[in-house]
Amino acid sequence: MTTPSTPLRTAFPRHIVLVLAAALALGLFVALAYPLVDPDEGRNAQVAAEMAADLDVVIPHLAGVPYLDKPPALFALSAAAIRVFGPQPFAARLPALLCALATLALLAYTSRRLASDAHAFRVTALTAASPLFAVIGAYVIFDMPLTACVTA
């Protein structure tokens, strides 16, 4: 029986886990500390709230009218979070926050596979520390779910 030349590294090293935890903490702070701040964010949260109230996660509605301008996945995920946590900004922002964390984890995993743990740490820390990533990571818009899907 032969063994692979490089062992499979499954768990992240402690320093990458700390970066992911810090990014999650910053995202939670932003999601909890600020009200919905943008017309787009408020509209997206309202669509999700109507989906949560109607239990219709297939066709989003805004003011009772089908809202087919955007894909329904973010609305459905936000609606599920609203059903669990209630109608608050944090619940609407939770799917974007989880997508930001998934993006960072995917970056760390891929960087470790292609380069090294040190490279993965730098890539993950620099991405998490960029102001735009940190803000959009806790914002009810489609950018972070799209980023996670493209990264995957």
PDB file of N, CA and C in Angstrom, residues 25-127:
ATOM      1  N   ALA A  25     -16.688  37.751  13.889  1.00  0.00           N
ATOM      2  CA  ALA A  25     -17.001  38.706  14.959  1.00  0.00           C
ATOM      3  C   ALA A  25     -17.250  40.097  14.399  1.00  0.00           C
ATOM      4  N   LEU A  26     -16.419  40.539  13.456  1.00  0.00           N
ATOM      5  CA  LEU A  26     -16.620  41.853  12.843  1.00  0.00           C
ATOM      6  C   LEU A  26     -17.933  41.888  12.074  1.00  0.00           C
ATOM      7  N   GLY A  27     -18.226  40.833  11.327  1.00  0.00           N
ATOM      8  CA  GLY A  27     -19.483  40.777  10.590  1.00  0.00           C
ATOM      9  C   GLY A  27     -20.685  40.793  11.508  1.00  0.00           C
ATOM     10  N   LEU A  28     -20.609  40.047  12.606  1.00  0.00           N
ATOM     11  CA  LEU A  28     -21.710  40.059  13.574  1.00  0.00           C
ATOM     12  C   LEU A  28     -21.886  41.435  14.192  1.00  0.00           C
ATOM     13  N   PHE A  29     -20.777  42.102  14.504  1.00  0.00           N
ATOM     14  CA  PHE A  29     -20.870  43.448  15.051  1.00  0.00           C
ATOM     15  C   PHE A  29     -21.584  44.389  14.082  1.00  0.00           C
ATOM     16  N   VAL A  30     -21.168  44.360  12.814  1.00  0.00           N
ATOM     17  CA  VAL A  30     -21.792  45.230  11.811  1.00  0.00           C
ATOM     18  C   VAL A  30     -23.264  44.876  11.646  1.00  0.00           C
ATOM     19  N   ALA A  31     -23.572  43.570  11.594  1.00  0.00           N
ATOM     20  CA  ALA A  31     -24.951  43.135  11.381  1.00  0.00           C
ATOM     21  C   ALA A  31     -25.858  43.519  12.549  1.00  0.00           C
ATOM     22  N   LEU A  32     -25.314  43.521  13.751  1.00  0.00           N
ATOM     23  CA  LEU A  32     -26.122  43.822  14.932  1.00  0.00           C
ATOM     24  C   LEU A  32     -26.157  45.308  15.282  1.00  0.00           C
ATOM     25  N   ALA A  33     -25.121  46.042  14.925  1.00  0.00           N
ATOM     26  CA  ALA A  33     -24.992  47.414  15.410  1.00  0.00           C
ATOM     27  C   ALA A  33     -25.717  48.453  14.572  1.00  0.00           C
ATOM     28  N   TYR A  34     -25.960  48.159  13.317  1.00  0.00           N
ATOM     29  CA  TYR A  34     -26.498  49.192  12.426  1.00  0.00           C
ATOM     30  C   TYR A  34     -27.863  48.800  11.883  1.00  0.00           C
ATOM     31  N   PRO A  35     -28.741  49.787  11.724  1.00  0.00           N
ATOM     32  CA  PRO A  35     -30.022  49.506  11.066  1.00  0.00           C
ATOM     33  C   PRO A  35     -29.796  49.314   9.564  1.00  0.00           C
ATOM     34  N   LEU A  36     -30.827  48.924   8.871  1.00  0.00           N
ATOM     35  CA  LEU A  36     -30.739  48.822   7.414  1.00  0.00           C
ATOM     36  C   LEU A  36     -30.455  50.220   6.879  1.00  0.00           C
ATOM     37  N   VAL A  37     -29.390  50.358   6.082  1.00  0.00           N
ATOM     38  CA  VAL A  37     -28.880  51.693   5.786  1.00  0.00           C
ATOM     39  C   VAL A  37     -29.050  52.148   4.343  1.00  0.00           C
ATOM     40  N   ASP A  38     -29.512  51.315   3.481  1.00  0.00           N
ATOM     41  CA  ASP A  38     -29.513  51.654   2.063  1.00  0.00           C
ATOM     42  C   ASP A  38     -30.870  51.282   1.481  1.00  0.00           C
ATOM     43  N   PRO A  39     -31.351  51.997   0.485  1.00  0.00           N
ATOM     44  CA  PRO A  39     -32.628  51.590  -0.122  1.00  0.00           C
ATOM     45  C   PRO A  39     -32.608  50.151  -0.646  1.00  0.00           C
ATOM     46  N   ASP A  40     -31.485  49.724  -1.232  1.00  0.00           N
ATOM     47  CA  ASP A  40     -31.398  48.344  -1.724  1.00  0.00           C
ATOM     48  C   ASP A  40     -31.484  47.341  -0.580  1.00  0.00           C
ATOM     49  N   GLU A  41     -30.773  47.632   0.495  1.00  0.00           N
ATOM     50  CA  GLU A  41     -30.776  46.721   1.634  1.00  0.00           C
ATOM     51  C   GLU A  41     -32.171  46.644   2.254  1.00  0.00           C
ATOM     52  N   GLY A  42     -32.824  47.764   2.400  1.00  0.00           N
ATOM     53  CA  GLY A  42     -34.179  47.769   2.950  1.00  0.00           C
ATOM     54  C   GLY A  42     -35.168  47.035   2.060  1.00  0.00           C
ATOM     55  N   ARG A  43     -35.065  47.244   0.764  1.00  0.00           N
ATOM     56  CA  ARG A  43     -35.957  46.555  -0.173  1.00  0.00           C
ATOM     57  C   ARG A  43     -35.726  45.054  -0.132  1.00  0.00           C
ATOM     58  N   ASN A  44     -34.472  44.626  -0.152  1.00  0.00           N
ATOM     59  CA  ASN A  44     -34.176  43.198  -0.116  1.00  0.00           C
ATOM     60  C   ASN A  44     -34.651  42.561   1.188  1.00  0.00           C
ATOM     61  N   ALA A  45     -34.477  43.270   2.292  1.00  0.00           N
ATOM     62  CA  ALA A  45     -34.955  42.756   3.572  1.00  0.00           C
ATOM     63  C   ALA A  45     -36.481  42.683   3.598  1.00  0.00           C
ATOM     64  N   GLN A  46     -37.153  43.654   2.977  1.00  0.00           N
ATOM     65  CA  GLN A  46     -38.618  43.634   2.933  1.00  0.00           C
ATOM     66  C   GLN A  46     -39.122  42.464   2.098  1.00  0.00           C
ATOM     67  N   VAL A  47     -38.469  42.198   0.978  1.00  0.00           N
ATOM     68  CA  VAL A  47     -38.852  41.050   0.152  1.00  0.00           C
ATOM     69  C   VAL A  47     -38.699  39.768   0.957  1.00  0.00           C
ATOM     70  N   ALA A  48     -37.584  39.640   1.674  1.00  0.00           N
ATOM     71  CA  ALA A  48     -37.361  38.452   2.504  1.00  0.00           C
ATOM     72  C   ALA A  48     -38.396  38.355   3.622  1.00  0.00           C
ATOM     73  N   ALA A  49     -38.743  39.484   4.222  1.00  0.00           N
ATOM     74  CA  ALA A  49     -39.750  39.476   5.288  1.00  0.00           C
ATOM     75  C   ALA A  49     -41.113  39.037   4.754  1.00  0.00           C
ATOM     76  N   GLU A  50     -41.462  39.481   3.535  1.00  0.00           N
ATOM     77  CA  GLU A  50     -42.728  39.040   2.941  1.00  0.00           C
ATOM     78  C   GLU A  50     -42.682  37.553   2.607  1.00  0.00           C
ATOM     79  N   MET A  51     -41.531  37.066   2.169  1.00  0.00           N
ATOM     80  CA  MET A  51     -41.405  35.619   1.918  1.00  0.00           C
ATOM     81  C   MET A  51     -41.574  34.843   3.217  1.00  0.00           C
ATOM     82  N   ALA A  52     -41.007  35.362   4.298  1.00  0.00           N
ATOM     83  CA  ALA A  52     -41.120  34.691   5.588  1.00  0.00           C
ATOM     84  C   ALA A  52     -42.565  34.693   6.079  1.00  0.00           C
ATOM     85  N   ALA A  53     -43.258  35.796   5.866  1.00  0.00           N
ATOM     86  CA  ALA A  53     -44.647  35.892   6.314  1.00  0.00           C
ATOM     87  C   ALA A  53     -45.573  35.008   5.491  1.00  0.00           C
ATOM     88  N   ASP A  54     -45.349  34.955   4.178  1.00  0.00           N
ATOM     89  CA  ASP A  54     -46.219  34.183   3.285  1.00  0.00           C
ATOM     90  C   ASP A  54     -45.828  32.716   3.181  1.00  0.00           C
ATOM     91  N   LEU A  55     -44.630  32.377   3.682  1.00  0.00           N
ATOM     92  CA  LEU A  55     -44.071  31.021   3.548  1.00  0.00           C
ATOM     93  C   LEU A  55     -43.921  30.603   2.087  1.00  0.00           C
ATOM     94  N   ASP A  56     -43.734  31.580   1.219  1.00  0.00           N
ATOM     95  CA  ASP A  56     -43.513  31.306  -0.204  1.00  0.00           C
ATOM     96  C   ASP A  56     -42.062  31.621  -0.506  1.00  0.00           C
ATOM     97  N   VAL A  57     -41.209  30.584  -0.624  1.00  0.00           N
ATOM     98  CA  VAL A  57     -39.795  30.797  -0.858  1.00  0.00           C
ATOM     99  C   VAL A  57     -39.421  30.591  -2.323  1.00  0.00           C
ATOM    100  N   VAL A  58     -40.425  30.504  -3.181  1.00  0.00           N
ATOM    101  CA  VAL A  58     -40.155  30.304  -4.607  1.00  0.00           C
ATOM    102  C   VAL A  58     -40.250  31.615  -5.377  1.00  0.00           C
ATOM    103  N   ILE A  59     -41.319  32.344  -5.167  1.00  0.00           N
ATOM    104  CA  ILE A  59     -41.536  33.607  -5.883  1.00  0.00           C
ATOM    105  C   ILE A  59     -41.513  34.754  -4.877  1.00  0.00           C
ATOM    106  N   PRO A  60     -40.485  35.594  -4.957  1.00  0.00           N
ATOM    107  CA  PRO A  60     -40.439  36.733  -4.034  1.00  0.00           C
ATOM    108  C   PRO A  60     -41.490  37.774  -4.395  1.00  0.00           C
ATOM    109  N   HIS A  61     -41.969  38.467  -3.365  1.00  0.00           N
ATOM    110  CA  HIS A  61     -42.957  39.529  -3.549  1.00  0.00           C
ATOM    111  C   HIS A  61     -42.491  40.789  -2.822  1.00  0.00           C
ATOM    112  N   LEU A  62     -42.839  41.918  -3.383  1.00  0.00           N
ATOM    113  CA  LEU A  62     -42.619  43.204  -2.743  1.00  0.00           C
ATOM    114  C   LEU A  62     -43.930  43.963  -2.810  1.00  0.00           C
ATOM    115  N   ALA A  63     -44.468  44.281  -1.666  1.00  0.00           N
ATOM    116  CA  ALA A  63     -45.771  44.940  -1.562  1.00  0.00           C
ATOM    117  C   ALA A  63     -46.853  44.113  -2.265  1.00  0.00           C
ATOM    118  N   GLY A  64     -46.737  42.789  -2.167  1.00  0.00           N
ATOM    119  CA  GLY A  64     -47.725  41.899  -2.742  1.00  0.00           C
ATOM    120  C   GLY A  64     -47.574  41.626  -4.228  1.00  0.00           C
ATOM    121  N   VAL A  65     -46.643  42.298  -4.885  1.00  0.00           N
ATOM    122  CA  VAL A  65     -46.429  42.133  -6.322  1.00  0.00           C
ATOM    123  C   VAL A  65     -45.186  41.273  -6.534  1.00  0.00           C
ATOM    124  N   PRO A  66     -45.239  40.300  -7.445  1.00  0.00           N
ATOM    125  CA  PRO A  66     -44.042  39.484  -7.678  1.00  0.00           C
ATOM    126  C   PRO A  66     -42.827  40.357  -8.005  1.00  0.00           C
ATOM    127  N   TYR A  67     -41.733  40.072  -7.310  1.00  0.00           N
ATOM    128  CA  TYR A  67     -40.486  40.823  -7.481  1.00  0.00           C
ATOM    129  C   TYR A  67     -39.483  39.877  -8.118  1.00  0.00           C
ATOM    130  N   LEU A  68     -39.405  39.918  -9.440  1.00  0.00           N
ATOM    131  CA  LEU A  68     -38.604  38.967 -10.193  1.00  0.00           C
ATOM    132  C   LEU A  68     -37.311  39.575 -10.725  1.00  0.00           C
ATOM    133  N   ASP A  69     -36.874  40.696 -10.157  1.00  0.00           N
ATOM    134  CA  ASP A  69     -35.666  41.367 -10.628  1.00  0.00           C
ATOM    135  C   ASP A  69     -34.388  40.647 -10.223  1.00  0.00           C
ATOM    136  N   LYS A  70     -34.427  39.882  -9.151  1.00  0.00           N
ATOM    137  CA  LYS A  70     -33.233  39.222  -8.623  1.00  0.00           C
ATOM    138  C   LYS A  70     -33.525  37.732  -8.418  1.00  0.00           C
ATOM    139  N   PRO A  71     -32.475  36.905  -8.390  1.00  0.00           N
ATOM    140  CA  PRO A  71     -32.680  35.482  -8.088  1.00  0.00           C
ATOM    141  C   PRO A  71     -33.219  35.322  -6.662  1.00  0.00           C
ATOM    142  N   PRO A  72     -34.065  34.346  -6.421  1.00  0.00           N
ATOM    143  CA  PRO A  72     -34.735  34.246  -5.126  1.00  0.00           C
ATOM    144  C   PRO A  72     -33.919  33.604  -4.011  1.00  0.00           C
ATOM    145  N   ALA A  73     -32.733  33.080  -4.274  1.00  0.00           N
ATOM    146  CA  ALA A  73     -32.011  32.320  -3.248  1.00  0.00           C
ATOM    147  C   ALA A  73     -31.674  33.164  -2.019  1.00  0.00           C
ATOM    148  N   LEU A  74     -31.124  34.368  -2.200  1.00  0.00           N
ATOM    149  CA  LEU A  74     -30.803  35.207  -1.043  1.00  0.00           C
ATOM    150  C   LEU A  74     -32.061  35.573  -0.276  1.00  0.00           C
ATOM    151  N   PHE A  75     -33.129  35.887  -1.001  1.00  0.00           N
ATOM    152  CA  PHE A  75     -34.392  36.199  -0.329  1.00  0.00           C
ATOM    153  C   PHE A  75     -34.876  35.013   0.494  1.00  0.00           C
ATOM    154  N   ALA A  76     -34.782  33.812  -0.074  1.00  0.00           N
ATOM    155  CA  ALA A  76     -35.243  32.610   0.639  1.00  0.00           C
ATOM    156  C   ALA A  76     -34.401  32.348   1.877  1.00  0.00           C
ATOM    157  N   LEU A  77     -33.085  32.496   1.765  1.00  0.00           N
ATOM    158  CA  LEU A  77     -32.217  32.293   2.928  1.00  0.00           C
ATOM    159  C   LEU A  77     -32.469  33.344   4.000  1.00  0.00           C
ATOM    160  N   SER A  78     -32.647  34.581   3.582  1.00  0.00           N
ATOM    161  CA  SER A  78     -32.970  35.639   4.543  1.00  0.00           C
ATOM    162  C   SER A  78     -34.338  35.403   5.173  1.00  0.00           C
ATOM    163  N   ALA A  79     -35.280  34.912   4.387  1.00  0.00           N
ATOM    164  CA  ALA A  79     -36.611  34.611   4.928  1.00  0.00           C
ATOM    165  C   ALA A  79     -36.520  33.518   5.985  1.00  0.00           C
ATOM    166  N   ALA A  80     -35.711  32.509   5.739  1.00  0.00           N
ATOM    167  CA  ALA A  80     -35.534  31.443   6.740  1.00  0.00           C
ATOM    168  C   ALA A  80     -34.921  32.005   8.022  1.00  0.00           C
ATOM    169  N   ALA A  81     -33.939  32.889   7.882  1.00  0.00           N
ATOM    170  CA  ALA A  81     -33.329  33.499   9.068  1.00  0.00           C
ATOM    171  C   ALA A  81     -34.328  34.391   9.799  1.00  0.00           C
ATOM    172  N   ILE A  82     -35.170  35.084   9.052  1.00  0.00           N
ATOM    173  CA  ILE A  82     -36.195  35.923   9.679  1.00  0.00           C
ATOM    174  C   ILE A  82     -37.191  35.063  10.437  1.00  0.00           C
ATOM    175  N   ARG A  83     -37.539  33.905   9.889  1.00  0.00           N
ATOM    176  CA  ARG A  83     -38.455  32.993  10.598  1.00  0.00           C
ATOM    177  C   ARG A  83     -37.832  32.510  11.909  1.00  0.00           C
ATOM    178  N   VAL A  84     -36.504  32.324  11.919  1.00  0.00           N
ATOM    179  CA  VAL A  84     -35.828  31.829  13.128  1.00  0.00           C
ATOM    180  C   VAL A  84     -35.572  32.949  14.130  1.00  0.00           C
ATOM    181  N   PHE A  85     -35.049  34.084  13.670  1.00  0.00           N
ATOM    182  CA  PHE A  85     -34.615  35.150  14.578  1.00  0.00           C
ATOM    183  C   PHE A  85     -35.574  36.324  14.676  1.00  0.00           C
ATOM    184  N   GLY A  86     -36.619  36.329  13.862  1.00  0.00           N
ATOM    185  CA  GLY A  86     -37.568  37.427  13.893  1.00  0.00           C
ATOM    186  C   GLY A  86     -37.181  38.525  12.913  1.00  0.00           C
ATOM    187  N   PRO A  87     -38.096  39.471  12.689  1.00  0.00           N
ATOM    188  CA  PRO A  87     -37.851  40.539  11.705  1.00  0.00           C
ATOM    189  C   PRO A  87     -36.910  41.613  12.242  1.00  0.00           C
ATOM    190  N   GLN A  88     -35.633  41.361  12.104  1.00  0.00           N
ATOM    191  CA  GLN A  88     -34.621  42.317  12.538  1.00  0.00           C
ATOM    192  C   GLN A  88     -33.508  42.358  11.497  1.00  0.00           C
ATOM    193  N   PRO A  89     -32.746  43.425  11.442  1.00  0.00           N
ATOM    194  CA  PRO A  89     -31.687  43.528  10.432  1.00  0.00           C
ATOM    195  C   PRO A  89     -30.691  42.366  10.477  1.00  0.00           C
ATOM    196  N   PHE A  90     -30.353  41.904  11.678  1.00  0.00           N
ATOM    197  CA  PHE A  90     -29.402  40.790  11.791  1.00  0.00           C
ATOM    198  C   PHE A  90     -29.873  39.567  11.014  1.00  0.00           C
ATOM    199  N   ALA A  91     -31.148  39.242  11.129  1.00  0.00           N
ATOM    200  CA  ALA A  91     -31.673  38.048  10.455  1.00  0.00           C
ATOM    201  C   ALA A  91     -31.581  38.191   8.943  1.00  0.00           C
ATOM    202  N   ALA A  92     -31.907  39.355   8.430  1.00  0.00           N
ATOM    203  CA  ALA A  92     -31.832  39.566   6.985  1.00  0.00           C
ATOM    204  C   ALA A  92     -30.385  39.541   6.491  1.00  0.00           C
ATOM    205  N   ARG A  93     -29.456  39.951   7.348  1.00  0.00           N
ATOM    206  CA  ARG A  93     -28.052  40.015   6.962  1.00  0.00           C
ATOM    207  C   ARG A  93     -27.309  38.696   7.145  1.00  0.00           C
ATOM    208  N   LEU A  94     -27.858  37.774   7.900  1.00  0.00           N
ATOM    209  CA  LEU A  94     -27.163  36.537   8.235  1.00  0.00           C
ATOM    210  C   LEU A  94     -26.697  35.728   7.014  1.00  0.00           C
ATOM    211  N   PRO A  95     -27.501  35.532   5.974  1.00  0.00           N
ATOM    212  CA  PRO A  95     -27.007  34.772   4.823  1.00  0.00           C
ATOM    213  C   PRO A  95     -25.791  35.408   4.147  1.00  0.00           C
ATOM    214  N   ALA A  96     -25.776  36.718   4.014  1.00  0.00           N
ATOM    215  CA  ALA A  96     -24.619  37.384   3.423  1.00  0.00           C
ATOM    216  C   ALA A  96     -23.392  37.200   4.308  1.00  0.00           C
ATOM    217  N   LEU A  97     -23.583  37.271   5.611  1.00  0.00           N
ATOM    218  CA  LEU A  97     -22.477  37.069   6.543  1.00  0.00           C
ATOM    219  C   LEU A  97     -21.913  35.653   6.426  1.00  0.00           C
ATOM    220  N   LEU A  98     -22.780  34.673   6.334  1.00  0.00           N
ATOM    221  CA  LEU A  98     -22.326  33.285   6.186  1.00  0.00           C
ATOM    222  C   LEU A  98     -21.638  33.071   4.835  1.00  0.00           C
ATOM    223  N   CYS A  99     -22.105  33.746   3.804  1.00  0.00           N
ATOM    224  CA  CYS A  99     -21.442  33.660   2.492  1.00  0.00           C
ATOM    225  C   CYS A  99     -20.051  34.294   2.548  1.00  0.00           C
ATOM    226  N   ALA A 100     -19.897  35.380   3.292  1.00  0.00           N
ATOM    227  CA  ALA A 100     -18.575  35.990   3.451  1.00  0.00           C
ATOM    228  C   ALA A 100     -17.633  35.027   4.159  1.00  0.00           C
ATOM    229  N   LEU A 101     -18.120  34.377   5.203  1.00  0.00           N
ATOM    230  CA  LEU A 101     -17.298  33.399   5.919  1.00  0.00           C
ATOM    231  C   LEU A 101     -16.945  32.215   5.024  1.00  0.00           C
ATOM    232  N   ALA A 102     -17.894  31.765   4.223  1.00  0.00           N
ATOM    233  CA  ALA A 102     -17.628  30.669   3.284  1.00  0.00           C
ATOM    234  C   ALA A 102     -16.588  31.078   2.247  1.00  0.00           C
ATOM    235  N   THR A 103     -16.659  32.315   1.774  1.00  0.00           N
ATOM    236  CA  THR A 103     -15.674  32.809   0.812  1.00  0.00           C
ATOM    237  C   THR A 103     -14.277  32.782   1.417  1.00  0.00           C
ATOM    238  N   LEU A 104     -14.147  33.257   2.648  1.00  0.00           N
ATOM    239  CA  LEU A 104     -12.840  33.246   3.306  1.00  0.00           C
ATOM    240  C   LEU A 104     -12.335  31.822   3.520  1.00  0.00           C
ATOM    241  N   ALA A 105     -13.222  30.929   3.920  1.00  0.00           N
ATOM    242  CA  ALA A 105     -12.811  29.531   4.121  1.00  0.00           C
ATOM    243  C   ALA A 105     -12.377  28.888   2.803  1.00  0.00           C
ATOM    244  N   LEU A 106     -13.092  29.179   1.731  1.00  0.00           N
ATOM    245  CA  LEU A 106     -12.708  28.652   0.418  1.00  0.00           C
ATOM    246  C   LEU A 106     -11.359  29.218  -0.036  1.00  0.00           C
ATOM    247  N   LEU A 107     -11.126  30.492   0.211  1.00  0.00           N
ATOM    248  CA  LEU A 107      -9.836  31.081  -0.125  1.00  0.00           C
ATOM    249  C   LEU A 107      -8.711  30.422   0.666  1.00  0.00           C
ATOM    250  N   ALA A 108      -8.934  30.231   1.948  1.00  0.00           N
ATOM    251  CA  ALA A 108      -7.912  29.605   2.791  1.00  0.00           C
ATOM    252  C   ALA A 108      -7.642  28.176   2.335  1.00  0.00           C
ATOM    253  N   TYR A 109      -8.696  27.430   2.068  1.00  0.00           N
ATOM    254  CA  TYR A 109      -8.538  26.036   1.641  1.00  0.00           C
ATOM    255  C   TYR A 109      -7.768  25.947   0.321  1.00  0.00           C
ATOM    256  N   THR A 110      -8.170  26.755  -0.638  1.00  0.00           N
ATOM    257  CA  THR A 110      -7.519  26.719  -1.945  1.00  0.00           C
ATOM    258  C   THR A 110      -6.070  27.182  -1.855  1.00  0.00           C
ATOM    259  N   SER A 111      -5.819  28.228  -1.085  1.00  0.00           N
ATOM    260  CA  SER A 111      -4.448  28.720  -0.932  1.00  0.00           C
ATOM    261  C   SER A 111      -3.565  27.679  -0.269  1.00  0.00           C
ATOM    262  N   ARG A 112      -4.075  26.970   0.698  1.00  0.00           N
ATOM    263  CA  ARG A 112      -3.298  25.909   1.343  1.00  0.00           C
ATOM    264  C   ARG A 112      -2.977  24.800   0.357  1.00  0.00           C
ATOM    265  N   ARG A 113      -3.935  24.471  -0.497  1.00  0.00           N
ATOM    266  CA  ARG A 113      -3.704  23.406  -1.480  1.00  0.00           C
ATOM    267  C   ARG A 113      -2.699  23.825  -2.538  1.00  0.00           C
ATOM    268  N   LEU A 114      -2.744  25.087  -2.958  1.00  0.00           N
ATOM    269  CA  LEU A 114      -1.875  25.556  -4.033  1.00  0.00           C
ATOM    270  C   LEU A 114      -0.512  26.042  -3.550  1.00  0.00           C
ATOM    271  N   ALA A 115      -0.436  26.548  -2.331  1.00  0.00           N
ATOM    272  CA  ALA A 115       0.820  27.138  -1.872  1.00  0.00           C
ATOM    273  C   ALA A 115       1.205  26.589  -0.492  1.00  0.00           C
ATOM    274  N   SER A 116       0.898  27.356   0.540  1.00  0.00           N
ATOM    275  CA  SER A 116       1.320  26.960   1.890  1.00  0.00           C
ATOM    276  C   SER A 116       0.366  27.547   2.920  1.00  0.00           C
ATOM    277  N   ASP A 117       0.574  27.132   4.166  1.00  0.00           N
ATOM    278  CA  ASP A 117      -0.231  27.692   5.248  1.00  0.00           C
ATOM    279  C   ASP A 117       0.012  29.194   5.397  1.00  0.00           C
ATOM    280  N   ALA A 118       1.256  29.619   5.248  1.00  0.00           N
ATOM    281  CA  ALA A 118       1.580  31.043   5.369  1.00  0.00           C
ATOM    282  C   ALA A 118       0.878  31.851   4.270  1.00  0.00           C
ATOM    283  N   HIS A 119       0.880  31.320   3.074  1.00  0.00           N
ATOM    284  CA  HIS A 119       0.199  31.998   1.969  1.00  0.00           C
ATOM    285  C   HIS A 119      -1.309  32.053   2.233  1.00  0.00           C
ATOM    286  N   ALA A 120      -1.862  30.960   2.707  1.00  0.00           N
ATOM    287  CA  ALA A 120      -3.298  30.926   3.013  1.00  0.00           C
ATOM    288  C   ALA A 120      -3.649  31.942   4.088  1.00  0.00           C
ATOM    289  N   PHE A 121      -2.793  32.071   5.082  1.00  0.00           N
ATOM    290  CA  PHE A 121      -3.034  33.057   6.135  1.00  0.00           C
ATOM    291  C   PHE A 121      -3.035  34.465   5.561  1.00  0.00           C
ATOM    292  N   ARG A 122      -2.037  34.780   4.736  1.00  0.00           N
ATOM    293  CA  ARG A 122      -1.962  36.133   4.163  1.00  0.00           C
ATOM    294  C   ARG A 122      -3.171  36.433   3.282  1.00  0.00           C
ATOM    295  N   VAL A 123      -3.541  35.498   2.429  1.00  0.00           N
ATOM    296  CA  VAL A 123      -4.677  35.710   1.531  1.00  0.00           C
ATOM    297  C   VAL A 123      -5.965  35.915   2.337  1.00  0.00           C
ATOM    298  N   THR A 124      -6.183  35.061   3.313  1.00  0.00           N
ATOM    299  CA  THR A 124      -7.407  35.138   4.112  1.00  0.00           C
ATOM    300  C   THR A 124      -7.437  36.414   4.948  1.00  0.00           C
ATOM    301  N   ALA A 125      -6.320  36.750   5.583  1.00  0.00           N
ATOM    302  CA  ALA A 125      -6.276  37.944   6.436  1.00  0.00           C
ATOM    303  C   ALA A 125      -6.432  39.220   5.613  1.00  0.00           C
ATOM    304  N   LEU A 126      -5.762  39.290   4.464  1.00  0.00           N
ATOM    305  CA  LEU A 126      -5.878  40.496   3.641  1.00  0.00           C
ATOM    306  C   LEU A 126      -7.288  40.666   3.091  1.00  0.00           C
ATOM    307  N   THR A 127      -7.901  39.577   2.685  1.00  0.00           N
ATOM    308  CA  THR A 127      -9.272  39.675   2.175  1.00  0.00           C
ATOM    309  C   THR A 127     -10.228  40.084   3.287  1.00  0.00           C
TER     310      THR A 127
END
